[in-house]
XYZ file of C-alpha atoms in Angstrom:
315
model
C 24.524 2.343 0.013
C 22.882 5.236 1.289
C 19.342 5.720 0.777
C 16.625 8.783 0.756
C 12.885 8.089 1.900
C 10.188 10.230 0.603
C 7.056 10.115 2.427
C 6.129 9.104 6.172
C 2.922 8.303 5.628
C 1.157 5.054 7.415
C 3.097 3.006 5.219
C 6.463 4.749 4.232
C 6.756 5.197 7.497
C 6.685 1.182 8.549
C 9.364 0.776 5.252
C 11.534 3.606 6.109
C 11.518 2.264 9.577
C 12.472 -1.192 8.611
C 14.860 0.062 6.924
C 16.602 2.129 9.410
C 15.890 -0.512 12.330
C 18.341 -3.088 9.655
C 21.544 -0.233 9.597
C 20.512 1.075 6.412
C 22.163 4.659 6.009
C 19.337 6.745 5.519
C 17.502 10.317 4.868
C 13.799 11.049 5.128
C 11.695 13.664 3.791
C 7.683 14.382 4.578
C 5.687 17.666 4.414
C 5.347 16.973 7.506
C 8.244 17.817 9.874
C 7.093 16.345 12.690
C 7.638 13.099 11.513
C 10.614 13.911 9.797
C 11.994 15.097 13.603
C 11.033 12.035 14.483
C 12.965 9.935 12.685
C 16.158 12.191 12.732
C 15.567 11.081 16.458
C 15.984 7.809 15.651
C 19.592 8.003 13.267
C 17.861 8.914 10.071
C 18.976 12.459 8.576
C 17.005 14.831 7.558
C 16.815 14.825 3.967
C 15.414 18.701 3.819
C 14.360 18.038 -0.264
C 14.179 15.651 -2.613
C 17.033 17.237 -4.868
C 19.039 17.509 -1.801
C 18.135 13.634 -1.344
C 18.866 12.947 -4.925
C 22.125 14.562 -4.958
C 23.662 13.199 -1.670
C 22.106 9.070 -1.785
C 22.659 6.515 -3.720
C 18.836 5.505 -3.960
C 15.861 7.373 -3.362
C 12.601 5.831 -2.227
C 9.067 7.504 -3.172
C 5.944 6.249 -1.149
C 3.194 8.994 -1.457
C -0.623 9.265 -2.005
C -1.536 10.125 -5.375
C 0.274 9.948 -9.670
C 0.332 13.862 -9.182
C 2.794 13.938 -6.028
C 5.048 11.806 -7.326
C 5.221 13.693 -10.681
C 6.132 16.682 -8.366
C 8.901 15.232 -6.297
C 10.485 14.236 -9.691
C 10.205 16.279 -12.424
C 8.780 19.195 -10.327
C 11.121 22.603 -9.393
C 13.543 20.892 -6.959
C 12.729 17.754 -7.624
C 14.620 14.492 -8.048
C 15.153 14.529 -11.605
C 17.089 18.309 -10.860
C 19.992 16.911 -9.337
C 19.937 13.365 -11.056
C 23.055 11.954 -12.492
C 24.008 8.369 -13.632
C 23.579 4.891 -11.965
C 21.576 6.655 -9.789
C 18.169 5.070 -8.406
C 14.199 6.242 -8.298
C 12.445 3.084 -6.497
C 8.736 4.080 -6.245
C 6.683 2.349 -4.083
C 3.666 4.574 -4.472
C 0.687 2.570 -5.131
C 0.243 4.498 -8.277
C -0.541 4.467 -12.356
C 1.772 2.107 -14.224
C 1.528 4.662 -17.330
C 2.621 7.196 -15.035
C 5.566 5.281 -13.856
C 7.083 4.561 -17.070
C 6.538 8.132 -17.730
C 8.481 9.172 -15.143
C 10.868 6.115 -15.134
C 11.417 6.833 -18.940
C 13.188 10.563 -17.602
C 15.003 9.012 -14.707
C 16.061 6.568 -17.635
C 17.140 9.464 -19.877
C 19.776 10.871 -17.438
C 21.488 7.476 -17.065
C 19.490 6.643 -13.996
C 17.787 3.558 -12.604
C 13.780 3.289 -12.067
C 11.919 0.700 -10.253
C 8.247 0.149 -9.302
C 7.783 -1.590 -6.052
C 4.733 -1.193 -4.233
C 3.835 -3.527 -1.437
C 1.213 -5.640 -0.626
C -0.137 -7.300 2.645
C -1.104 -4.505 5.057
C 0.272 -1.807 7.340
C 0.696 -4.602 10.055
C 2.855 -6.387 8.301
C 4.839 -3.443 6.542
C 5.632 -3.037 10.721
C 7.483 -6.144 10.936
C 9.210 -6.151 7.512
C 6.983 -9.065 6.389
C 5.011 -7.570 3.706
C 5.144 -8.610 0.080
C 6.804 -6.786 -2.242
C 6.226 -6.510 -6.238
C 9.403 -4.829 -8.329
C 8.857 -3.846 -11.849
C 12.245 -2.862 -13.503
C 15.354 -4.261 -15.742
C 16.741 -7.351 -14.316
C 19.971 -5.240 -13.973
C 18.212 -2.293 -11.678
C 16.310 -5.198 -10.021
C 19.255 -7.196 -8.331
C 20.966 -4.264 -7.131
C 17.716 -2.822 -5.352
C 16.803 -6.547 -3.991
C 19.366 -6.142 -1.017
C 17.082 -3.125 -0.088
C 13.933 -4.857 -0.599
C 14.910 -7.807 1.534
C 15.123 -5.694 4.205
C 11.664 -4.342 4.111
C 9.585 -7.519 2.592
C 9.413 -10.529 3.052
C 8.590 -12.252 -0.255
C 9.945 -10.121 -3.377
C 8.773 -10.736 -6.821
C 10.383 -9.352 -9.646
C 7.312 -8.734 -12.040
C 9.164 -7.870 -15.800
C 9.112 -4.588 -16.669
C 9.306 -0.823 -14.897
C 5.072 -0.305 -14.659
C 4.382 -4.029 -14.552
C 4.185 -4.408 -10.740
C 1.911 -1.335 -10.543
C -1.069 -3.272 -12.813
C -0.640 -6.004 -10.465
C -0.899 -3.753 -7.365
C -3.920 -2.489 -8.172
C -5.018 -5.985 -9.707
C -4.353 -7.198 -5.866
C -6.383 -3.865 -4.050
C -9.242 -4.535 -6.699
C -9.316 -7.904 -5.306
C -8.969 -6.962 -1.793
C -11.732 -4.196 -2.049
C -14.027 -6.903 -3.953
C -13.529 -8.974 -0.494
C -14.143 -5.646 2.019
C -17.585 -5.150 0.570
C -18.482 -8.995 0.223
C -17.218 -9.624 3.960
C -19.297 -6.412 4.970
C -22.416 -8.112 2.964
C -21.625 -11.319 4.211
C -21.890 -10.540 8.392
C -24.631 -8.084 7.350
C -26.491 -10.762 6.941
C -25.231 -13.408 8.713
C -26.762 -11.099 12.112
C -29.795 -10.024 10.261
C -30.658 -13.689 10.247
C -29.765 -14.347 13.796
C -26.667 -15.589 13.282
C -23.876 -15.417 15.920
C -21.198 -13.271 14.891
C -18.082 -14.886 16.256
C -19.654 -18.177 14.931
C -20.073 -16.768 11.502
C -16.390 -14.995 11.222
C -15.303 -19.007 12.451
C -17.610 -20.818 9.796
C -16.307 -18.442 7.023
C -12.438 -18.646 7.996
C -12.572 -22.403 8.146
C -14.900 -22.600 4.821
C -14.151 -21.922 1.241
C -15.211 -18.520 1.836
C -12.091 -17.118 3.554
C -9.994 -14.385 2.527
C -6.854 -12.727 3.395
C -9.422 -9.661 4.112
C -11.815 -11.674 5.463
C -9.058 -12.945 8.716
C -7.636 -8.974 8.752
C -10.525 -6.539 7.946
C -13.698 -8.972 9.169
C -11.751 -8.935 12.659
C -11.662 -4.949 13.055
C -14.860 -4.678 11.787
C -16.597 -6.498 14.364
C -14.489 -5.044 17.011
C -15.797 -2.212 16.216
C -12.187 0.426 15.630
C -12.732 -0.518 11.938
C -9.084 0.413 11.792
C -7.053 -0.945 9.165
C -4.631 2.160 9.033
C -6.234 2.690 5.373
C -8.817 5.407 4.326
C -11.930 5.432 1.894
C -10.028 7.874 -0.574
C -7.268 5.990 -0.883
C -9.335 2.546 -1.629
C -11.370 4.827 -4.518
C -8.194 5.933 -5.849
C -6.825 2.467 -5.640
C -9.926 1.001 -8.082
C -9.538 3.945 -9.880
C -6.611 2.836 -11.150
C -7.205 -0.368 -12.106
C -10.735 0.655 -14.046
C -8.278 2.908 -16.234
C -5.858 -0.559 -16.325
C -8.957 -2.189 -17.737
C -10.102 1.091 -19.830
C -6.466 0.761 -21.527
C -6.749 -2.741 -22.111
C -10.411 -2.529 -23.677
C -11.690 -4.677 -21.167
C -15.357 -4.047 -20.130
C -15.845 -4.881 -16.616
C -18.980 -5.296 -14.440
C -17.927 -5.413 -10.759
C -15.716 -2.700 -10.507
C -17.643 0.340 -11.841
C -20.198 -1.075 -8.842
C -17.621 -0.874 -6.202
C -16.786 2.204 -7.715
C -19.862 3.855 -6.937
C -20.008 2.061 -3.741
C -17.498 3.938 -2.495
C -17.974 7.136 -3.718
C -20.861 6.591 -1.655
C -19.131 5.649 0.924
C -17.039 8.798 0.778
C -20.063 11.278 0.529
C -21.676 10.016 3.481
C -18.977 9.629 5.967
C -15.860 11.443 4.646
C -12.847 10.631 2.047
C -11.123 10.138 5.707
C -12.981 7.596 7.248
C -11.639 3.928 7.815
C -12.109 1.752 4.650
C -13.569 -0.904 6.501
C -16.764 1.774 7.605
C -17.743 1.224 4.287
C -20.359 -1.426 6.250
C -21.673 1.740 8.062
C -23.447 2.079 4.757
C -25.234 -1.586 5.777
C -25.587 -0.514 9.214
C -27.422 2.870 8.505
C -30.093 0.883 6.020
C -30.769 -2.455 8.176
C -30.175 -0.887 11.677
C -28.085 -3.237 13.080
C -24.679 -2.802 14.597
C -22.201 -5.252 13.433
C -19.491 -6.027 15.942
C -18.947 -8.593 18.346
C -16.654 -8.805 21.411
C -13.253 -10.898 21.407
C -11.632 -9.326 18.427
C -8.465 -7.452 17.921
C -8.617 -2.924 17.629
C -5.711 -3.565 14.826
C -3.899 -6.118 13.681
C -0.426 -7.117 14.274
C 2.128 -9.592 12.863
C 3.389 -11.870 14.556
C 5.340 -13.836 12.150
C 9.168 -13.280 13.244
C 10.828 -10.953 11.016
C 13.457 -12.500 8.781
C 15.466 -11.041 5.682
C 13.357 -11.230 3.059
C 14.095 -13.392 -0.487
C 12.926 -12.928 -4.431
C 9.748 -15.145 -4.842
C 11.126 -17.508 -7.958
C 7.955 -18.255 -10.465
């Protein structure tokens, strides 16, 4: 099966990578061709354009930064849906809008092709090592033949129903995950503003009731001090974004998230839409004066569960 990757980004490029580093024929394609050269280095191909890519793979992967590049790479003037024909597959694992994929999906559909939703979920450290969670939203039928492709760069797959399905829960899982950021950023705020020691307080939460995926990730870069979790404030606004117009669509009237919201945009007017997410504590440390960080933490994480090939998550 050959295969076409669209955007090298922080994490396309850990997917595309896994997948090339398990013999997967493959293609690449980024604005960017720097990292496109560097790839091409590696055995990939260079795809030169997504109709190109559409018209010479099997599959073609989609992992950019916003609803509105996708829509280009598809339906735009040499897109993927230009040189589409049947059995054909879209797999986009954009973190993106769910009514946006089915809109999309829906055309692929039209021409006899295959669409998939399959954002990931577990961070850029573990997208490295192939060991990230993956959700797939599709027909059973366009879900077991991309599986063999997913097992290669995920560790735990779950097929979620429906093309757009696994979407709503990927930005069900960043809502969570940015609900944890700011309440692990309030939570050593004030654990030093009251004297507490810092490495003692990251211990008390991750053995307590308090811990958090976030909380044994972000927490740790935070109080090195790089704050680098490979992910950016824009991206985390456009992230809740979505899921507030998840909620909007479902008539659900929510309370936390317009906060965090606002939070952020915050966030982004006082330090940049490209600073680290986890700076949103800079916010903290401007008002209270205190710098949080504490020595004997990691600059970044890494994963360092062995890789395996990945399996479907059975509910």
């Amino acid at each position: 099966m050959s295969v076409g990757f669209i955007g090298l980004g922080n994490v396309g490029a850990k997917l595309s990578g896994s997948l090339l580093r398990n013999g997967v024929k493959l293609s690449v394609h980024d604005l960017d061709q720097s990292l496109v050269d560097g790839f091409v280095e590696q055995g990939a191909t260079d795809g030169e354009s997504p109709a190109k890519m559409m018209d010479s793979c099997d599959v073609v992967i989609t992992c950019l930064p916003s609803p509105a590049t996708s829509a280009a790479v598809v339906e735009g003037e040499g897109g993927l849906l230009s040189t589409l024909t049947p059995r054909k597959i879209w797999m986009e694992m954009s973190t993106t809008d769910a009514a946006e994929v089915e809109r999309l999906g829906a055309m692929v559909q039209a021409k006899g092709g295959l669409a998939a939703d399959c954002p990931v979920s577990g961070g850029c450290h573990r997208a490295a090592t192939g060991n990230i969670s993956i959700f797939a939203g599709c027909e059973r039928d366009a879900f077991e033949q991309v599986l063999p492709l997913l097992t290669k760069m995920g560790r735990r797959i779950l097929h979620t129903g429906p093309l757009g399905s696994a979407s709503v829960l990927k930005v069900i899982t960043n809502y969570l995950a940015t609900a944890n950021l700011i309440a692990c950023s309030e939570a050593l705020t004030v654990a030093a503003a009251a004297g507490m020691d810092l490495k003692t307080s990251y211990e008390a939460i991750r053995i307590s009731s308090g811990n958090s995926f976030v909380h044994e990730t972000e927490s740790q870069v935070i109080l090195n001090g790089s704050r680098d979790i490979s992910f950016t404030m824009d991206l985390v606004a456009k992230d809740i974004g979505l899921f507030q117009q998840v909620a909007d669509r479902a008539g659900v009237a929510l309370d936390l998230n317009p906060k965090m919201i606002e939070v952020f945009q915050d966030g982004i007017a006082r330090y940049g839409p490209r600073e680290l997410s986890p700076n949103i504590i800079r916010r903290l440390e401007d008002a209270t004066g205190l710098d949080i960080r504490a020595l004997g933490f990691p600059a970044e994480m890494t994963d360092d569960e062995p890789e395996e090939i990945g399996a479907e998550v059975i509910v």
